[in-house]
Backbone as numpy.savetxt, mean C-alpha at the origin, in Angstrom:
# Nx Ny Nz CAx CAy CAz Cx Cy Cz
5.70 64.81 -31.65 6.48 63.99 -30.72 5.57 63.37 -29.67
4.62 64.20 -29.18 3.68 63.70 -28.17 2.88 62.53 -28.72
2.42 62.62 -29.96 1.63 61.55 -30.58 2.45 60.27 -30.71
3.76 60.42 -31.04 4.62 59.26 -31.16 4.75 58.53 -29.82
4.86 59.34 -28.71 4.96 58.72 -27.38 3.70 57.95 -27.03
2.54 58.52 -27.40 1.26 57.85 -27.13 1.17 56.55 -27.91
1.56 56.57 -29.18 1.51 55.37 -30.01 2.46 54.30 -29.46
3.65 54.72 -29.01 4.61 53.77 -28.45 4.04 53.12 -27.19
3.37 53.94 -26.35 2.78 53.42 -25.12 1.67 52.42 -25.42
0.84 52.75 -26.42 -0.23 51.82 -26.82 0.35 50.50 -27.30
1.44 50.59 -28.10 2.08 49.38 -28.60 2.65 48.53 -27.47
3.25 49.19 -26.47 3.81 48.46 -25.33 2.72 47.76 -24.54
1.61 48.45 -24.31 0.48 47.85 -23.60 -0.07 46.64 -24.35
-0.12 46.72 -25.65 -0.62 45.61 -26.46 0.29 44.39 -26.31
1.61 44.65 -26.30 2.55 43.55 -26.15 2.39 42.88 -24.79
2.30 43.72 -23.73 2.14 43.19 -22.37 0.85 42.40 -22.25
-0.24 42.94 -22.83 -1.54 42.27 -22.77 -1.48 40.91 -23.45
-0.88 40.87 -24.63 -0.78 39.61 -25.36 0.11 38.60 -24.62
1.17 39.13 -24.00 2.06 38.23 -23.25 1.31 37.59 -22.09
0.49 38.40 -21.40 -0.29 37.86 -20.29 -1.29 36.82 -20.79
-1.89 37.11 -21.92 -2.88 36.18 -22.48 -2.22 34.86 -22.84
-0.98 34.93 -23.36 -0.29 33.73 -23.76 0.04 32.84 -22.55
0.20 33.44 -21.38 0.55 32.68 -20.19 -0.63 31.89 -19.63
-1.82 32.25 -20.00 -3.03 31.59 -19.49 -3.29 30.31 -20.27
-2.42 29.33 -20.10 -2.55 28.06 -20.81 -2.62 26.92 -19.80
-3.15 25.79 -20.25 -3.23 24.61 -19.39 -1.87 23.94 -19.29
-1.45 23.66 -18.08 -0.18 22.97 -17.85 -0.41 21.47 -17.97
-0.03 20.90 -19.10 -0.27 19.48 -19.35 0.66 18.59 -18.54
1.69 19.19 -17.91 2.60 18.42 -17.07 2.09 18.30 -15.63
0.96 18.93 -15.34 0.41 18.88 -13.98 -1.09 18.56 -14.07
-1.44 17.37 -14.56 -2.85 17.05 -14.78 -3.57 16.71 -13.50
-4.89 16.94 -13.49 -5.69 16.51 -12.35 -6.08 15.05 -12.57
-6.78 14.47 -11.57 -7.10 13.05 -11.65 -7.98 12.75 -12.86
-8.94 13.65 -13.15 -9.88 13.39 -14.25 -9.15 13.27 -15.59
-8.07 14.07 -15.78 -7.35 14.00 -17.04 -6.26 12.94 -17.03
-5.74 12.60 -15.84 -4.67 11.61 -15.75 -5.21 10.19 -15.90
-6.46 9.98 -15.50 -7.05 8.64 -15.57 -8.23 8.70 -16.53
-7.95 8.51 -17.80 -8.97 8.69 -18.81 -9.39 7.39 -19.47
-8.60 6.35 -19.34 -8.91 5.11 -20.04 -9.04 3.96 -19.04
-9.77 2.91 -19.40 -9.87 1.74 -18.52 -8.51 1.13 -18.18
-7.58 1.12 -19.16 -6.26 0.55 -18.88 -5.50 1.39 -17.87
-5.68 2.72 -17.90 -5.06 3.59 -16.90 -5.54 3.20 -15.50
-6.84 3.04 -15.38 -7.43 2.74 -14.08 -7.00 1.36 -13.59
-7.04 0.37 -14.47 -6.65 -0.98 -14.07 -5.18 -1.03 -13.66
-4.32 -0.32 -14.39 -2.90 -0.28 -14.05 -2.68 0.38 -12.70
-3.46 1.41 -12.43 -3.34 2.11 -11.16 -3.71 1.20 -10.00
-4.80 0.47 -10.14 -5.26 -0.41 -9.07 -4.33 -1.61 -8.91
-3.98 -2.25 -10.02 -3.12 -3.44 -9.92 -1.73 -3.06 -9.42
-1.23 -1.92 -9.85 0.10 -1.48 -9.43 0.18 -1.11 -7.96
-0.95 -0.82 -7.34 -0.94 -0.45 -5.92 -0.49 -1.62 -5.05
-0.65 -2.86 -5.55 -0.22 -4.02 -4.77 1.30 -4.06 -4.61
2.02 -3.57 -5.60 3.48 -3.54 -5.52 3.93 -2.68 -4.35
3.35 -1.48 -4.23 3.67 -0.61 -3.09 3.31 -1.27 -1.77
2.15 -1.95 -1.77 1.69 -2.58 -0.54 2.56 -3.77 -0.17
3.05 -4.48 -1.18 3.94 -5.61 -0.92 5.19 -5.16 -0.18
5.80 -4.08 -0.66 7.02 -3.60 -0.01 6.74 -3.02 1.36
5.57 -2.41 1.53 5.21 -1.88 2.85 5.06 -3.00 3.87
4.67 -4.20 3.40 4.47 -5.34 4.30 5.73 -6.20 4.44
6.50 -6.35 3.36 7.56 -7.35 3.33 8.97 -6.76 3.21
9.09 -5.45 3.04 10.40 -4.86 2.81 11.32 -5.02 4.00
12.63 -5.09 3.73 13.60 -5.36 4.78 13.63 -4.27 5.85
13.30 -3.03 5.49 13.33 -1.93 6.46 12.29 -2.11 7.56
11.33 -3.01 7.33 10.32 -3.28 8.35 10.49 -4.68 8.93
10.67 -5.66 8.06 10.74 -7.05 8.50 11.94 -7.29 9.41
13.09 -6.74 9.07 14.30 -7.04 9.83 14.27 -6.48 11.25
13.96 -5.20 11.45 13.90 -4.72 12.84 12.77 -5.36 13.64
11.67 -5.73 12.99 10.62 -6.44 13.71 11.12 -7.81 14.15
11.91 -8.45 13.29 12.41 -9.78 13.62 13.40 -9.73 14.78
14.28 -8.71 14.81 15.21 -8.60 15.93 14.48 -8.19 17.21
13.46 -7.35 17.08 12.68 -6.96 18.26 11.97 -8.16 18.87
11.58 -9.11 18.01 10.86 -10.31 18.48 11.81 -11.42 18.90
13.13 -11.14 18.88 14.14 -12.15 19.22 14.13 -13.35 18.29
13.61 -13.18 17.08 13.71 -14.23 16.08 15.11 -14.21 15.45
15.66 -12.99 15.25 17.01 -12.81 14.77 17.78 -11.91 15.73
19.08 -12.00 15.67 19.95 -11.08 16.41 20.91 -10.45 15.41
21.20 -9.17 15.60 22.10 -8.49 14.68 22.82 -7.35 15.39
24.09 -7.20 15.08 24.86 -6.08 15.60 24.98 -4.97 14.56
24.32 -5.18 13.42 24.33 -4.18 12.36 23.19 -3.18 12.58
23.44 -1.94 12.17 22.44 -0.91 12.40 21.35 -0.84 11.35
21.56 -1.50 10.22 20.65 -1.36 9.08 19.18 -1.42 9.50
18.41 -0.41 9.08 16.97 -0.33 9.32 16.62 -0.39 10.81
17.60 -0.08 11.67 17.34 -0.10 13.11 17.35 -1.49 13.71
17.99 -2.46 13.04 17.99 -3.84 13.56 18.61 -3.90 14.96
19.77 -3.25 15.12 20.45 -3.31 16.41 19.65 -2.57 17.48
19.17 -1.37 17.13 18.43 -0.58 18.11 17.13 -1.24 18.54
16.58 -2.09 17.68 15.29 -2.72 17.99 15.43 -3.91 18.93
16.67 -4.37 19.18 16.82 -5.58 19.98 17.58 -5.37 21.29
17.89 -4.12 21.61 18.60 -3.87 22.86 17.83 -4.46 24.04
18.54 -5.06 24.97 17.94 -5.53 26.22 18.81 -5.09 27.38
18.27 -4.34 28.36 16.86 -3.93 28.41 16.51 -2.98 27.25
15.24 -2.97 26.89 14.79 -2.21 25.72 15.07 -0.73 25.87
15.33 -0.07 24.74 15.48 1.38 24.73 14.28 1.97 24.01
14.01 3.24 24.25 12.86 3.90 23.65 13.02 3.96 22.13
11.91 3.79 21.43 11.94 3.86 19.97 12.24 5.29 19.54
13.14 5.46 18.60 13.55 6.77 18.13 12.68 7.18 16.95
11.73 8.07 17.20 10.86 8.53 16.11 11.22 9.93 15.63
12.45 10.35 15.89 12.92 11.64 15.39 13.12 11.54 13.88
12.59 12.50 13.09 12.76 12.45 11.63 14.22 12.42 11.20
15.13 12.90 12.06 16.54 12.92 11.68 17.27 11.63 12.06
16.58 10.69 12.67 17.16 9.40 13.04 17.75 8.74 11.79
18.97 8.24 11.89 19.66 7.72 10.71 18.95 6.51 10.10
18.11 5.81 10.89 17.37 4.67 10.38 15.86 4.97 10.37
15.55 6.22 10.01 14.14 6.62 10.01 13.32 5.88 8.96
14.01 5.16 8.03 13.25 4.42 7.02 12.45 3.27 7.62
12.74 2.90 8.87 11.96 1.84 9.52 10.50 2.25 9.66
10.21 3.55 9.69 8.82 4.02 9.75 8.42 4.79 8.50
9.35 5.57 7.95 8.99 6.42 6.82 8.64 5.61 5.57
9.39 4.54 5.31 9.13 3.77 4.09 7.80 3.02 4.17
7.51 2.28 5.27 6.19 1.62 5.35 5.04 2.62 5.29
5.19 3.77 5.95 4.15 4.80 5.92 3.94 5.30 4.50
5.04 5.68 3.84 4.94 6.22 2.49 4.43 5.22 1.48
4.93 3.97 1.54 4.48 2.95 0.59 3.02 2.59 0.82
2.61 2.54 2.09 1.21 2.19 2.38 0.27 3.26 1.84
0.59 4.52 2.08 -0.28 5.57 1.57 -0.15 5.75 0.06
0.99 5.37 -0.50 1.09 5.35 -1.96 0.13 4.33 -2.55
0.05 3.15 -1.91 -0.90 2.13 -2.36 -2.34 2.61 -2.21
-2.63 3.26 -1.09 -3.99 3.77 -0.87 -4.35 4.85 -1.89
-3.38 5.66 -2.28 -3.65 6.70 -3.26 -4.02 6.10 -4.61
-3.27 5.07 -5.04 -3.57 4.42 -6.31 -4.92 3.74 -6.29
-5.21 3.02 -5.20 -6.50 2.33 -5.10 -7.64 3.35 -5.04
-7.44 4.42 -4.31 -8.49 5.45 -4.17 -8.84 6.06 -5.52
-7.84 6.50 -6.27 -8.11 7.15 -7.56 -8.73 6.18 -8.55
-8.24 4.93 -8.56 -8.80 3.96 -9.48 -10.24 3.62 -9.16
-10.53 3.37 -7.89 -11.90 3.04 -7.48 -12.85 4.22 -7.66
-12.34 5.43 -7.45 -13.17 6.62 -7.65 -13.59 6.73 -9.12
-12.66 6.43 -10.04 -12.99 6.49 -11.46 -14.05 5.44 -11.81
-13.93 4.25 -11.22 -14.92 3.20 -11.49 -16.28 3.57 -10.89
-16.27 4.23 -9.74 -17.52 4.65 -9.12 -18.24 5.69 -9.96
-17.49 6.39 -10.80 -18.09 7.41 -11.67 -18.65 6.81 -12.96
-18.55 5.47 -13.10 -19.19 4.82 -14.23 -18.28 4.21 -15.26
-16.97 4.38 -15.12 -16.04 3.78 -16.08 -16.06 2.26 -15.93
-15.98 1.54 -17.04 -15.95 0.08 -17.01 -14.68 -0.43 -17.68
-14.27 -1.62 -17.32 -13.05 -2.23 -17.86 -13.43 -3.52 -18.56
-12.93 -3.70 -19.77 -13.19 -4.93 -20.52 -11.88 -5.61 -20.91
-11.93 -6.93 -20.97 -10.78 -7.72 -21.40 -11.28 -8.77 -22.38
-10.83 -8.66 -23.63 -11.30 -9.56 -24.70 -12.82 -9.56 -24.79
-13.40 -8.38 -24.65 -14.84 -8.23 -24.77 -15.63 -8.61 -23.54
-14.96 -8.99 -22.46 -15.63 -9.39 -21.22 -15.45 -8.29 -20.18
-16.53 -7.93 -19.52 -16.48 -6.90 -18.48 -15.77 -7.47 -17.24
-14.63 -6.88 -16.88 -13.87 -7.34 -15.71 -13.75 -6.22 -14.67
-14.72 -5.33 -14.69 -14.71 -4.22 -13.75 -14.71 -4.70 -12.31
-15.49 -5.75 -12.02 -15.59 -6.23 -10.64 -14.25 -6.79 -10.14
-13.45 -7.32 -11.05 -12.13 -7.80 -10.66 -11.29 -6.65 -10.12
-11.30 -5.52 -10.83 -10.53 -4.36 -10.41 -11.05 -3.82 -9.07
-12.37 -3.81 -8.92 -12.94 -3.31 -7.67 -12.56 -4.21 -6.50
-12.67 -5.52 -6.69 -12.31 -6.45 -5.63 -10.84 -6.32 -5.25
-9.98 -6.18 -6.25 -8.55 -6.07 -5.98 -8.23 -4.77 -5.26
-8.89 -3.68 -5.68 -8.68 -2.40 -5.02 -9.13 -2.43 -3.57
-10.26 -3.07 -3.30 -10.74 -3.20 -1.92 -9.76 -4.03 -1.08
-9.20 -5.07 -1.70 -8.24 -5.90 -0.99 -7.00 -5.09 -0.59
-6.50 -4.29 -1.53 -5.34 -3.45 -1.23 -5.68 -2.47 -0.11
-6.89 -1.92 -0.12 -7.31 -1.03 0.96 -7.31 -1.77 2.30
-7.74 -3.03 2.29 -7.71 -3.82 3.50 -6.28 -4.02 4.00
-5.38 -4.40 3.09 -3.98 -4.58 3.46 -3.39 -3.31 4.05
-3.70 -2.17 3.42 -3.12 -0.91 3.85 -3.57 -0.51 5.26
-4.86 -0.60 5.52 -5.34 -0.18 6.84 -4.92 -1.17 7.93
-4.83 -2.44 7.58 -4.29 -3.42 8.53 -2.84 -3.09 8.86
-2.05 -2.75 7.85 -0.64 -2.44 8.07 -0.47 -1.21 8.93
-1.26 -0.19 8.67 -1.20 1.04 9.47 -1.61 0.77 10.91
-2.64 -0.06 11.09 -3.15 -0.34 12.42 -2.17 -1.13 13.27
-1.40 -2.00 12.65 -0.48 -2.83 13.44 0.83 -2.11 13.73
1.16 -1.08 12.92 2.44 -0.41 13.06 2.38 0.91 13.82
1.30 1.65 13.64 1.26 3.02 14.13 0.16 3.24 15.17
0.42 4.18 16.05 -0.55 4.51 17.08 -1.72 5.30 16.50
-1.46 6.07 15.44 -2.49 6.84 14.77 -2.20 6.88 13.27
-3.25 6.96 12.49 -3.09 7.09 11.04 -4.42 7.57 10.47
-4.46 7.76 9.15 -5.67 8.24 8.47 -6.37 7.09 7.76
-7.68 7.08 7.81 -8.49 6.18 6.99 -8.71 6.88 5.65
-8.30 6.21 4.56 -8.40 6.80 3.23 -9.04 5.80 2.28
-10.14 6.19 1.63 -10.69 5.40 0.53 -11.30 6.35 -0.49
-11.99 5.80 -1.47 -12.51 6.63 -2.57 -13.60 7.59 -2.12
-14.14 7.42 -0.93 -15.20 8.30 -0.43 -14.69 9.34 0.56
-13.40 9.33 0.84 -12.83 10.23 1.84 -12.71 11.65 1.33
-13.14 12.61 2.15 -12.92 14.02 1.87 -11.54 14.37 2.40
-10.57 14.50 1.52 -9.19 14.68 1.94 -8.95 16.01 2.64
-9.90 16.93 2.52 -9.75 18.22 3.19 -10.14 18.14 4.66
-10.73 17.03 5.07 -11.23 16.92 6.45 -10.85 15.58 7.09
-9.65 15.10 6.83 -9.23 13.84 7.43 -8.66 14.09 8.82
-8.83 13.11 9.70 -8.32 13.20 11.06 -7.67 11.88 11.44
-6.73 11.95 12.37 -6.10 10.73 12.87 -7.10 9.87 13.62
-6.98 8.56 13.44 -7.78 7.60 14.20 -6.83 6.55 14.78
-7.32 5.81 15.77 -6.48 4.82 16.43 -6.50 3.46 15.77
-5.73 2.51 16.32 -5.60 1.18 15.73 -6.93 0.43 15.61
-7.83 0.61 16.58 -9.10 -0.12 16.54 -9.90 0.23 15.29
-9.97 1.52 14.97 -10.73 1.93 13.79 -10.01 1.52 12.50
-8.70 1.57 12.52 -7.94 1.14 11.34 -8.16 -0.35 11.09
-8.15 -1.15 12.17 -8.37 -2.58 12.04 -9.79 -2.86 11.55
-10.77 -2.14 12.11 -12.16 -2.33 11.67 -12.32 -2.00 10.19
-11.65 -0.94 9.75 -11.70 -0.56 8.33 -11.06 -1.65 7.47
-9.93 -2.18 7.93 -9.25 -3.24 7.18 -10.17 -4.45 7.00
-10.81 -4.89 8.07 -11.67 -6.06 7.98 -12.89 -5.79 7.10
-13.39 -4.56 7.14 -14.52 -4.20 6.27 -14.11 -4.30 4.80
-12.93 -3.78 4.48 -12.45 -3.83 3.08 -12.18 -5.26 2.65
-11.61 -6.08 3.55 -11.40 -7.49 3.22 -12.74 -8.17 2.93
-13.74 -7.88 3.76 -15.07 -8.47 3.57 -15.67 -8.06 2.22
-15.52 -6.79 1.86 -16.07 -6.30 0.59 -15.36 -6.99 -0.58
-14.04 -7.09 -0.50 -13.28 -7.75 -1.57 -13.68 -9.21 -1.69
-13.82 -9.89 -0.56 -14.20 -11.30 -0.57 -15.58 -11.51 -1.15
-16.52 -10.64 -0.78 -17.89 -10.77 -1.29 -17.94 -10.61 -2.80
-17.20 -9.64 -3.32 -17.17 -9.42 -4.77 -16.52 -10.60 -5.48
-15.43 -11.10 -4.92 -14.72 -12.22 -5.55 -15.55 -13.50 -5.52
-16.34 -13.69 -4.50 -17.19 -14.88 -4.42 -18.36 -14.81 -5.40
-18.72 -13.62 -5.79 -19.90 -13.44 -6.65 -19.55 -13.28 -8.12
-18.26 -13.25 -8.45 -17.85 -13.02 -9.84 -16.71 -13.97 -10.21
-16.74 -14.47 -11.43 -15.68 -15.33 -11.93 -14.67 -14.49 -12.71
-13.42 -14.55 -12.32 -12.38 -13.81 -13.02 -11.02 -14.42 -12.72
-10.01 -13.98 -13.46 -8.63 -14.41 -13.26 -7.75 -13.19 -13.01
-6.97 -13.25 -11.94 -6.02 -12.18 -11.65 -4.67 -12.57 -12.26
-4.15 -11.75 -13.17 -2.88 -12.10 -13.83 -1.73 -12.16 -12.84
-0.79 -13.06 -13.10 0.37 -13.17 -12.21 1.18 -11.88 -12.19
1.11 -11.10 -13.27 1.86 -9.84 -13.31 1.37 -8.85 -12.26
0.14 -9.02 -11.79 -0.38 -8.14 -10.74 0.25 -8.44 -9.39
0.52 -9.72 -9.14 0.89 -10.12 -7.78 2.31 -10.67 -7.68
2.90 -11.12 -8.78 4.30 -11.49 -8.78 4.64 -12.88 -8.30
3.67 -13.67 -7.88 3.98 -15.02 -7.43 2.72 -15.88 -7.51
2.92 -17.21 -7.56 1.79 -18.13 -7.55 1.08 -18.28 -8.87
1.59 -17.68 -9.95 0.91 -17.78 -11.23 -0.38 -16.97 -11.25
-1.22 -17.19 -12.26 -2.52 -16.53 -12.30 -3.39 -17.05 -11.16
-4.21 -16.17 -10.61 -5.12 -16.55 -9.54 -6.55 -16.58 -10.06
-7.29 -17.62 -9.76 -8.73 -17.62 -10.02 -9.40 -16.79 -8.94
-10.68 -16.50 -9.12 -11.38 -15.74 -8.08 -11.47 -16.54 -6.78
-11.52 -17.89 -6.88 -11.56 -18.70 -5.66 -10.19 -18.70 -4.97
-9.10 -18.69 -5.75 -7.77 -18.50 -5.15 -7.71 -17.18 -4.40
-8.26 -16.16 -5.02 -8.24 -14.82 -4.43 -9.02 -14.80 -3.12
-10.17 -15.44 -3.08 -10.96 -15.52 -1.84 -10.15 -16.18 -0.74
-9.46 -17.27 -1.07 -8.66 -17.97 -0.08 -7.51 -17.09 0.42
-6.92 -16.33 -0.48 -5.83 -15.43 -0.11 -6.33 -14.35 0.85
-7.51 -13.82 0.57 -8.11 -12.80 1.44 -8.35 -13.38 2.83
-8.87 -14.60 2.89 -9.13 -15.23 4.19 -7.83 -15.44 4.97
-6.77 -15.80 4.26 -5.48 -15.99 4.92 -5.00 -14.68 5.54
-5.19 -13.57 4.81 -4.76 -12.29 5.35 -5.67 -11.81 6.47
-6.92 -12.18 6.43 -7.79 -11.88 7.58 -7.24 -12.54 8.84
-6.84 -13.80 8.70 -6.28 -14.52 9.85 -5.01 -13.84 10.33
-4.15 -13.46 9.41 -2.91 -12.77 9.77 -3.20 -11.47 10.51
-4.18 -10.72 10.02 -4.52 -9.45 10.66 -5.06 -9.67 12.07
-5.93 -10.64 12.23 -6.51 -10.91 13.55 -5.43 -11.28 14.55
-4.45 -12.08 14.12 -3.39 -12.53 15.01 -2.43 -11.39 15.36
-2.17 -10.51 14.42 -1.15 -9.49 14.62 -1.66 -8.20 15.26
-2.96 -7.97 15.29 -3.46 -6.71 15.78 -3.38 -6.52 17.30
-3.54 -7.56 18.13 -3.51 -7.34 19.59 -2.22 -6.67 20.07
-2.39 -5.73 21.01 -1.23 -5.03 21.57 -1.06 -5.32 23.06
-2.01 -6.02 23.63 -1.92 -6.39 25.04 -2.24 -7.87 25.19
-1.89 -8.43 26.35 -2.20 -9.83 26.62 -3.70 -10.05 26.59
-4.45 -9.10 27.16 -5.91 -9.23 27.20 -6.49 -9.27 25.79
-5.98 -8.42 24.90 -6.47 -8.42 23.52 -6.13 -9.73 22.83
-4.97 -10.27 23.11 -4.59 -11.56 22.54 -5.46 -12.69 23.04
-5.79 -12.64 24.34 -6.63 -13.69 24.92 -8.05 -13.65 24.35
-8.45 -12.48 23.83 -9.82 -12.33 23.32 -9.97 -12.80 21.88
-8.89 -13.24 21.26 -8.97 -13.71 19.88 -9.84 -14.96 19.78
-10.67 -14.99 18.77 -11.47 -16.18 18.47 -10.60 -17.14 17.67
-9.89 -18.03 18.36 -8.94 -18.89 17.68 -9.62 -19.92 16.79
-10.82 -20.33 17.13 -11.55 -21.24 16.25 -11.87 -20.55 14.93
-12.22 -19.27 15.02 -12.47 -18.51 13.80 -11.21 -18.37 12.96
-10.08 -18.16 13.62 -8.80 -18.06 12.92 -8.47 -19.37 12.20
-8.68 -20.49 12.90 -8.39 -21.80 12.29 -9.29 -22.06 11.09
-10.54 -21.61 11.17 -11.45 -21.76 10.04 -10.96 -20.97 8.84
-10.52 -19.73 9.08 -10.00 -18.91 7.99 -8.76 -19.55 7.37
-7.88 -20.09 8.20 -6.67 -20.71 7.68 -6.96 -21.99 6.92
-7.98 -22.73 7.38 -8.34 -23.97 6.68 -8.84 -23.67 5.28
-9.50 -22.53 5.12 -10.04 -22.14 3.81 -9.03 -21.35 2.99
-7.97 -20.87 3.62 -7.02 -20.00 2.94 -5.81 -20.74 2.41
-4.82 -19.95 1.98 -3.57 -20.48 1.46 -3.78 -21.57 0.40
-4.34 -21.22 -0.76 -4.67 -22.21 -1.78 -3.48 -22.77 -2.53
-2.34 -22.11 -2.43 -1.17 -22.57 -3.15 0.07 -22.22 -2.35
1.14 -22.90 -2.61 2.37 -22.62 -1.90 2.99 -21.33 -2.44
3.58 -20.57 -1.53 4.34 -19.40 -1.98 5.64 -19.91 -2.58
5.91 -19.49 -3.77 7.08 -20.01 -4.47 7.73 -18.91 -5.28
8.78 -19.27 -5.98 9.49 -18.31 -6.82 10.03 -17.13 -6.01
10.77 -17.43 -4.94 11.42 -16.37 -4.19 12.64 -15.89 -4.98
12.77 -14.60 -5.12 13.81 -14.05 -5.97 14.83 -13.26 -5.16
15.99 -13.04 -5.75 17.06 -12.31 -5.09 17.34 -11.00 -5.81
16.33 -10.18 -5.97 16.55 -8.85 -6.49 16.26 -8.68 -7.97
15.97 -9.76 -8.71 15.74 -9.62 -10.14 14.27 -9.42 -10.48
13.46 -9.18 -9.49 12.04 -8.91 -9.72 11.49 -8.15 -8.53
10.38 -7.47 -8.72 9.78 -6.74 -7.60 9.28 -7.67 -6.51
9.16 -8.97 -6.81 8.66 -9.91 -5.83 9.72 -10.42 -4.85
10.90 -9.80 -4.86 11.97 -10.26 -3.98 11.59 -10.09 -2.51
11.71 -11.11 -1.72 11.52 -10.95 -0.28 12.29 -11.99 0.51
13.47 -12.38 0.03 14.32 -13.24 0.84 14.76 -12.52 2.11
14.63 -11.20 2.12 15.02 -10.44 3.30 14.29 -10.92 4.55
13.08 -11.41 4.37 12.34 -11.84 5.54 12.89 -13.16 6.08
13.73 -13.83 5.29 14.28 -15.11 5.72 15.57 -14.93 6.52
16.42 -13.98 6.09 17.64 -13.80 6.87 18.09 -12.34 6.93
17.17 -11.40 6.70 17.41 -9.97 6.97 18.75 -9.49 6.41
18.91 -9.61 5.12 20.13 -9.09 4.55 20.30 -9.43 3.09
19.30 -10.09 2.51 19.41 -10.41 1.10 20.68 -11.20 0.83
21.49 -10.72 -0.08 22.73 -11.41 -0.41 23.83 -11.13 0.63
23.59 -10.13 1.50 24.62 -9.76 2.47 24.59 -10.72 3.66
25.11 -11.92 3.46 25.12 -12.91 4.54 25.99 -12.40 5.67
25.59 -12.73 6.88 26.35 -12.30 8.03 25.75 -11.11 8.75
24.71 -10.50 8.20 24.08 -9.36 8.87 23.32 -9.79 10.09
22.84 -11.02 10.14 22.05 -11.45 11.29 22.22 -12.94 11.50
21.84 -13.37 12.69 21.84 -14.79 13.02 20.53 -15.09 13.77
20.15 -16.35 13.76 19.00 -16.73 14.56 19.31 -16.49 16.03
18.37 -15.85 16.71 18.54 -15.52 18.11 18.36 -16.78 18.95
19.31 -17.03 19.84 19.26 -18.22 20.68 18.57 -17.95 22.02
17.82 -16.84 22.08 17.16 -16.45 23.34 16.24 -17.56 23.82
């Protein structure tokens, strides 16, 4: 009987040991960056797709509409995205409580901007490790790098104009040691990334597919350079937070950038049937007419 108990115990231990061994498997549903981004098409999709997140962070109604009412461009008695709260006169304090019913006025731009930075970071990091991208036998790696740098410029510019503090994130950032920085450093980072993207685009001939950007058709590299210059001008104009900072703007430099920028008209405005929809910036309500009126201030 004693021997039978010993044999049963040995058998039980064997089962437990094998069960533990079986659990030591790779979870394919939770891949790391190295396994998730294995092909050039993966990397290119990641970088090109980051512009979609950045577009909404810049043009989405949750940001454009309350900014418009705050600037007295529009007036609205509707609460959507904080439109009404943003236009009270005399002004009321901005509500940055996470439980604020219109917290999407800050949470969505923050989340979309860092979502874009995450995509650009991972894609550019893969390219920095030596991966190359080809299209019909032609190396178009520099196109992806230039576009990723441009998205990084847009993201840091957006963070700098909206928030008092944020993180600088690129493919070289040690995410374990990031710290908040102020608008000046965010703006400087944005202009650096714009400069890098412009330099690459000026030195390489390529075409950016319309599917990447959603409007204006395919862009040549010279179109892209002009677009970058236009956004540089926009960033310079929007970054000042005081009268003194505004007075310090080099307006001749801004006019030069604008003269070289905007190579084509913005067209094909959509009403929700594509990711490129942004009629919200025109009347803050999409199809919901009556949400706002032009402010007669």
